XYZ file of C-alpha atoms in Angstrom:
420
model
C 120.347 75.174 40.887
C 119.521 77.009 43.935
C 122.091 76.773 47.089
C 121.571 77.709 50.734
C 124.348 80.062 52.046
C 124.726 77.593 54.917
C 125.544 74.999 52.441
C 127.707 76.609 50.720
C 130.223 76.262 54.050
C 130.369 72.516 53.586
C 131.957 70.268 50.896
C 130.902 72.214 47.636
C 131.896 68.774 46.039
C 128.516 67.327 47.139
C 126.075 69.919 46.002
C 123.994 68.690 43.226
C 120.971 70.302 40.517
C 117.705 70.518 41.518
C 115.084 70.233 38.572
C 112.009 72.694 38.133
C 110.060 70.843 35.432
C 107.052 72.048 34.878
C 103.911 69.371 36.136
C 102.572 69.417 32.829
C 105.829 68.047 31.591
C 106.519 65.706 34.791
C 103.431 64.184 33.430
C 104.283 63.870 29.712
C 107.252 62.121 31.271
C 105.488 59.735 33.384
C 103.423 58.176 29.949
C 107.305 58.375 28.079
C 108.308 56.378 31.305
C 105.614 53.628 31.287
C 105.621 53.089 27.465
C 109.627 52.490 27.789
C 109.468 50.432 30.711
C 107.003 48.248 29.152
C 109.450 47.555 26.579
C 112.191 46.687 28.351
C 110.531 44.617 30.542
C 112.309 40.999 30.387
C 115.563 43.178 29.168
C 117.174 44.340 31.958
C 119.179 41.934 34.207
C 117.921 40.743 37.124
C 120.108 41.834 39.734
C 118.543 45.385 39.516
C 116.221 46.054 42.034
C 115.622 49.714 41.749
C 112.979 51.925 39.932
C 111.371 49.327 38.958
C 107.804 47.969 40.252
C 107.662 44.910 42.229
C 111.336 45.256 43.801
C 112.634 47.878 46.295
C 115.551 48.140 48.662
C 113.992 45.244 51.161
C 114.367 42.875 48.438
C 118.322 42.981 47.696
C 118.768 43.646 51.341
C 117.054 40.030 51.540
C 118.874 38.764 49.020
C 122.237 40.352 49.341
C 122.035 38.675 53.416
C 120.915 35.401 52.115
C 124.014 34.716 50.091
C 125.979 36.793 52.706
C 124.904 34.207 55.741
C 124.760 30.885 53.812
C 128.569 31.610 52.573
C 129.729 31.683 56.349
C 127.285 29.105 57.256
C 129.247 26.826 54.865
C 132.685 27.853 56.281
C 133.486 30.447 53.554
C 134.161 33.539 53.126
C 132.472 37.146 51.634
C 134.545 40.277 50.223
C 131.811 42.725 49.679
C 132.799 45.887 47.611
C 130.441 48.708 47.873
C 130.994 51.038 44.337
C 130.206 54.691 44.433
C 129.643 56.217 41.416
C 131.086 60.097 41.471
C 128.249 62.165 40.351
C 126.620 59.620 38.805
C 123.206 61.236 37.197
C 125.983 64.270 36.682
C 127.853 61.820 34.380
C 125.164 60.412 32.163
C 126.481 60.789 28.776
C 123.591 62.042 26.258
C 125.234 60.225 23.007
C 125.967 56.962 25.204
C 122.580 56.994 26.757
C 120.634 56.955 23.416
C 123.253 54.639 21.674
C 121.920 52.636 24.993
C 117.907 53.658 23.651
C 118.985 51.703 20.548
C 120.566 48.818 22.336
C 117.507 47.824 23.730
C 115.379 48.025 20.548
C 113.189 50.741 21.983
C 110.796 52.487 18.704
C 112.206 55.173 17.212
C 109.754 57.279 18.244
C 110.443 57.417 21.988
C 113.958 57.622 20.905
C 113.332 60.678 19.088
C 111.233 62.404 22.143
C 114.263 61.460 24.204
C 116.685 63.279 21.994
C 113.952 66.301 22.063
C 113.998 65.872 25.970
C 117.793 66.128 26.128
C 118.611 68.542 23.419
C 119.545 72.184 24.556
C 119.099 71.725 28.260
C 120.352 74.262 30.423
C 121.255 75.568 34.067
C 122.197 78.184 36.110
C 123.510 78.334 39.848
C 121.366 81.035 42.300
C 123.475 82.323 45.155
C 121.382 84.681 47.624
C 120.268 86.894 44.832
C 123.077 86.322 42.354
C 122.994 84.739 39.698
C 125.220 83.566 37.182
C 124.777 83.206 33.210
C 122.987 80.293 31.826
C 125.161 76.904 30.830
C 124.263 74.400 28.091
C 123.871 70.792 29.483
C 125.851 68.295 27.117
C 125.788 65.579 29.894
C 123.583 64.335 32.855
C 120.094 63.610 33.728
C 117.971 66.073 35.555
C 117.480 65.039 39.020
C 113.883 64.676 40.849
C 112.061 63.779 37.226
C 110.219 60.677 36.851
C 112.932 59.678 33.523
C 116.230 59.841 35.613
C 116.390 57.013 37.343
C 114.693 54.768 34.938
C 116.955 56.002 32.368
C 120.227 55.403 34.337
C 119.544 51.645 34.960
C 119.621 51.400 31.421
C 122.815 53.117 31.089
C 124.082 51.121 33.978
C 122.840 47.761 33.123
C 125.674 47.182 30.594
C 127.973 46.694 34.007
C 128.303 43.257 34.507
C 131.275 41.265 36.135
C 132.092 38.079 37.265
C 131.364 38.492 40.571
C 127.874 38.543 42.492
C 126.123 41.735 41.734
C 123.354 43.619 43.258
C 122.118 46.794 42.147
C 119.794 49.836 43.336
C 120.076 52.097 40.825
C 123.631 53.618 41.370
C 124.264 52.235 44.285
C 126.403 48.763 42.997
C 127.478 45.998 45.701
C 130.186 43.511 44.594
C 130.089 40.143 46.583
C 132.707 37.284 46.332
C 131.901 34.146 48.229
C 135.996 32.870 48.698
C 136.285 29.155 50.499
C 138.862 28.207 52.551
C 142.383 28.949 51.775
C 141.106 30.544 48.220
C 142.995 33.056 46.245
C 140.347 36.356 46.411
C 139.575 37.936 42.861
C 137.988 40.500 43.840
C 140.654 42.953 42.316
C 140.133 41.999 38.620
C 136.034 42.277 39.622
C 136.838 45.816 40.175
C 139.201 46.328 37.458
C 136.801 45.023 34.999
C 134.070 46.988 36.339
C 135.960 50.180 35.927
C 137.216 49.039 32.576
C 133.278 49.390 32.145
C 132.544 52.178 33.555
C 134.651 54.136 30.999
C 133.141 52.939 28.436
C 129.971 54.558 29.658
C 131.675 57.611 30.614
C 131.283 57.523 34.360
C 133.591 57.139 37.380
C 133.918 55.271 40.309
C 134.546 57.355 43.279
C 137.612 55.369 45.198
C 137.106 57.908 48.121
C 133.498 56.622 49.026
C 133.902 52.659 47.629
C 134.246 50.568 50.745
C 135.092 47.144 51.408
C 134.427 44.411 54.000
C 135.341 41.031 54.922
C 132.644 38.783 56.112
C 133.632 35.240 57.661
C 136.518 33.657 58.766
C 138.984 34.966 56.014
C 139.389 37.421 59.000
C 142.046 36.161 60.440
C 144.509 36.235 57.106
C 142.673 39.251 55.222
C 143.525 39.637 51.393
C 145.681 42.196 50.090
C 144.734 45.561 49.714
C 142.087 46.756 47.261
C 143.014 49.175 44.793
C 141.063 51.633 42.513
C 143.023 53.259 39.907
C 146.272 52.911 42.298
C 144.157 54.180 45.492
C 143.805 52.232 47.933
C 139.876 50.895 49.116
C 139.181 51.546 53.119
C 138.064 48.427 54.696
C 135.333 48.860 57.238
C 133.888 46.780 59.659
C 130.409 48.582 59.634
C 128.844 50.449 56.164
C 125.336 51.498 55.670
C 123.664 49.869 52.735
C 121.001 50.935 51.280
C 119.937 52.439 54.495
C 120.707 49.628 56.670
C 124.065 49.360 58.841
C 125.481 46.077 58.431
C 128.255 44.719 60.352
C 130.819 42.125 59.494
C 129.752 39.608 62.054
C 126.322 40.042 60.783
C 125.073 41.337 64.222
C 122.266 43.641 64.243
C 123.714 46.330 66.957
C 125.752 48.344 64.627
C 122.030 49.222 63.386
C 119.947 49.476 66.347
C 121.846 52.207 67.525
C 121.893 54.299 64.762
C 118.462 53.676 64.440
C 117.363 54.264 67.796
C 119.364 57.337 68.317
C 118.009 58.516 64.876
C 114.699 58.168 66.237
C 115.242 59.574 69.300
C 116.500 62.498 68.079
C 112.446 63.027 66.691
C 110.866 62.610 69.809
C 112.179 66.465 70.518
C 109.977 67.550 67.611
C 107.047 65.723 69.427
C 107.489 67.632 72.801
C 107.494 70.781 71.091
C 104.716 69.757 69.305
C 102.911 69.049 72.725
C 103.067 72.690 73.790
C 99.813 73.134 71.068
C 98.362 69.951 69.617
C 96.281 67.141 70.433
C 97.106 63.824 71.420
C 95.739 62.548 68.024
C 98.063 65.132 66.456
C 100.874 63.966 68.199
C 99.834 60.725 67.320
C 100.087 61.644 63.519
C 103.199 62.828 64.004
C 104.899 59.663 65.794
C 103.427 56.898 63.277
C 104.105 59.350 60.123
C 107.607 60.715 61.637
C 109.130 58.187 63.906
C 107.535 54.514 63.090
C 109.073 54.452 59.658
C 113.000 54.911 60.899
C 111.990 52.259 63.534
C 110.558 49.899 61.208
C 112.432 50.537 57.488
C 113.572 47.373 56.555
C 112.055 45.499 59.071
C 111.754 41.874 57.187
C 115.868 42.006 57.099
C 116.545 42.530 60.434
C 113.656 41.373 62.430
C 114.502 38.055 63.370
C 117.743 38.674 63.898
C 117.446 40.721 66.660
C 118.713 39.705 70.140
C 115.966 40.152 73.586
C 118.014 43.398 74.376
C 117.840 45.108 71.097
C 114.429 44.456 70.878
C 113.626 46.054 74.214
C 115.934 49.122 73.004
C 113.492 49.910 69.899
C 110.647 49.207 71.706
C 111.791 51.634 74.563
C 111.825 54.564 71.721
C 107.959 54.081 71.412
C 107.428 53.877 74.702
C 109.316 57.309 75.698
C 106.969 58.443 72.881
C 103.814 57.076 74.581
C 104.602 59.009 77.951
C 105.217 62.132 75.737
C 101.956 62.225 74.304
C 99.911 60.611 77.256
C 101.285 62.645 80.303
C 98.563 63.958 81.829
C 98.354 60.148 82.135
C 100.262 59.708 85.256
C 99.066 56.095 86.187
C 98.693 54.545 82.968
C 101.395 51.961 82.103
C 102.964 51.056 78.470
C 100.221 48.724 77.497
C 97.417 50.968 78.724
C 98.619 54.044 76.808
C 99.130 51.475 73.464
C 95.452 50.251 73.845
C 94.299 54.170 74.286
C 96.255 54.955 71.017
C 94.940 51.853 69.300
C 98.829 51.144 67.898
C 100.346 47.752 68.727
C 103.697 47.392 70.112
C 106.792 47.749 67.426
C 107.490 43.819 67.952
C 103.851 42.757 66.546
C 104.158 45.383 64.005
C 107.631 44.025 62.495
C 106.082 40.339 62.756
C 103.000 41.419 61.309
C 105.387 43.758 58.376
C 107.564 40.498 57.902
C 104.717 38.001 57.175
C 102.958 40.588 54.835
C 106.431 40.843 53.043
C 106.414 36.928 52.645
C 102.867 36.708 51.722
C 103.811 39.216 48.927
C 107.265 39.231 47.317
C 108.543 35.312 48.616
C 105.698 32.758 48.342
C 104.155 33.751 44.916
C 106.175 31.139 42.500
C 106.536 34.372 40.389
C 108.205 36.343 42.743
C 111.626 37.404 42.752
C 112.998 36.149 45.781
C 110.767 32.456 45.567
C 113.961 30.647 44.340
C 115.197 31.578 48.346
C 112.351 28.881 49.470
C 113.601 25.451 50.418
C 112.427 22.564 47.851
C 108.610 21.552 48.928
C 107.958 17.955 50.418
C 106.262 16.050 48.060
C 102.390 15.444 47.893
C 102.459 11.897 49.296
C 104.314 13.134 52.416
C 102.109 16.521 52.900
C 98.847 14.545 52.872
C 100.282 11.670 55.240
C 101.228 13.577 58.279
C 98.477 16.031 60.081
C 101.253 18.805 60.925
C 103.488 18.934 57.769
C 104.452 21.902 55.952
C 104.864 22.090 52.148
C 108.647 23.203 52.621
C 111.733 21.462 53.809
C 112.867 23.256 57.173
C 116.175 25.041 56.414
C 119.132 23.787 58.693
C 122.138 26.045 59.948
C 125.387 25.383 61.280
C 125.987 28.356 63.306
C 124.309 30.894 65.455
C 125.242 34.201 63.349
C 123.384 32.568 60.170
C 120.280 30.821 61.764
C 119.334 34.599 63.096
C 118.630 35.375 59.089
C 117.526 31.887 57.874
C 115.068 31.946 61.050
C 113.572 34.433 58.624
C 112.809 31.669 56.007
C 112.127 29.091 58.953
C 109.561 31.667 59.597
C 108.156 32.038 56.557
C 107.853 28.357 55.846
C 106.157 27.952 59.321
C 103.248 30.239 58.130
C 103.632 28.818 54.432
C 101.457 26.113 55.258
C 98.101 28.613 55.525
C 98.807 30.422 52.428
C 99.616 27.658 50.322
C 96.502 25.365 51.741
C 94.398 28.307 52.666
C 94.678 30.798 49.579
């Protein structure tokens, strides 16, 4: 494990192992990866949407707002519990992670290379130019190999509660939809899932588990939350899976971070302008900068306000006068015609109907069951402008923002279902 000295000033708590596995054996580890994955296809439950092909953090963002919005929208209630899992690929227990290989029927033969793989691992911290003795590994999984993370959503799978439950590989979100003037139970959630994560041999790390309360409950919040007698901070903003969301569901919480995250980049590109091109700089913006502006885009998208729109679209334009300046009469739709990139608004519409065409409309998709029923035949053939799906309805203005989403997709539904 090699450590900068400037790191070294921080929280020592947070440094982690970086592996150096040979490519030869990254690769041997890719073919162990695919065979087990193939096997367990079907096995694993469904709320876990990472390191796996087919779902990615978009998806339980989708889904994770789509219960969030239509709770509220029906006048209840969400306590959302986001778990952090101290260490977590630290923790992996090597006995409970094969009895886990065995668990899901996997051939003894993969079990066997897995024992191989884990057996008489070892590390050794570097310093400058110290360094200390080598340690035997008894526990964990080797960071930055192709195994870890598929192997920990094994381990992790066995965590189940009675609650709502979406998972990205170790990052767990617990969601209770409470109605009106209902007890919360979100404490024996949480005391079941720690009950659980003993038995694994992990822990929950009460110092970065947050909590918030979505809706109306608001105004007479539940008690407390408690992890092993500590108490869980409630926040009214917490960035999941890369995403700020805010407890009113507003969007503003995350266009500032994003657009001051991006901003922040656009330095790099006037440096940059001292010695490259404009198609360099160009490179560098749509490589660099478009992806913190646009991660995510098919959660957010339609939910964003005529202001916040104009705020991440003023980030590109800042960038356009950066690398067109010699330019000194050409406007923002001159220079975005010269580069040949549209503006971020068509991009996010065009992102968000490619992520419908994809992951919703196929009936084997995960998120299809979010789709409204479909009209039936008789109607569809009877009417010149009808659309195969039922237009959602909303009762208030934070949760038609999201469902305009669906509305959205079922708008453009009708050429992919009659056209494809």
């Amino acid at each position: 494990m090699a450590i900068d000295n400037k790191s070294t000033a921080g929280n020592k708590s947070d440094l982690r192992p970086i592996s150096l596995t040979p490519t030869l054996s990254k690769l041997l580890e890719s073919f162990v990866g695919a065979w087990t994955l193939d096997k367990i296809q079907g096995k694993l439950g469904y709320n876990q949407y990472g390191a796996m092909k087919g779902r990615s953090t978009t998806h339980a963002l989708i889904d994770i707002m789509h219960h969030w919005n239509k709770a509220v929208d029906e006048g209840q209630s969400v306590r959302a519990v986001f778990i952090d899992f101290a260490k977590a690929f630290d923790h992996v227990d090597h006995n409970v992670l094969l009895e886990t290989f065995m668990d899901f029927n996997l051939p003894d033969t993969i079990i066997q290379w897995m024992c191989s793989f884990l057996r008489h691992r070892r590390q050794r911290v570097k310093i400058g130019s110290v360094m200390s003795d080598w340690l035997q590994m008894d526990a964990g999984m080797q960071q930055g190999s192709y195994l870890g993370p598929l192997t920990f959503i094994m381990l992790i799978d066995k965590l189940q509660t009675s609650c709502m439950t979406h998972k990205f590989v170790d990052d767990t979100t617990l969601s209770e939809i409470v109605a009106k003037f209902a007890t919360s139970r979100m404490q024996e959630c949480c005391n079941d899932l720690v009950e659980q994560t003993q038995e694994v041999r992990m822990i929950v790390n009460d110092r970065k588990t947050k909590e918030m309360i979505i809706g109306p409950i608001l105004k007479d919040p539940p008690p407390d939350l408690l992890l092993d007698n500590t108490v869980v901070d409630r926040v009214s903003t917490f960035k999941l899976l890369g995403v700020h969301v805010s407890n009113d569901l507003k969007w503003t919480e995350h266009v500032r971070a994003v657009t001051s995250k991006a901003s922040s980049r656009l330095h790099f590109l006037k440096q940059l302008k001292r010695g490259c091109t404009e198609g360099d700089l160009m490179y560098f913006y749509i490589s660099v900068v478009c992806p913190i502006l646009e991660y995510a885009c098919p959660v957010w998208h339609t939910g964003l306000t005529a202001a916040q729109s104009d705020a991440l679209e003023s980030v590109q334009k800042r960038a356009m006068r950066i690398i067109y300046s010699d330019d000194n009469n050409g406007d923002y739709k001159t220079r975005i015609i010269i580069s040949g990139v549209d503006t971020l608004k068509d991009r996010r519409e065009v992102l968000t109907e490619r992520f419908f065409k994809r992951y919703v409309l196929p009936s084997s998709s995960l998120l299809h069951y979010l789709l409204p029923d479909q009209h039936d035949n008789d109607t569809v053939n009877s009417l010149r402008h009808s659309q195969p799906f039922h237009k959602l309805r909303t009762h208030t203005f934070n949760c038609r923002s999201f469902v305009r989403f669906l509305n959205y997709c079922v708008a453009i539904s009708c050429y992919y279902v009659y056209c494809i």
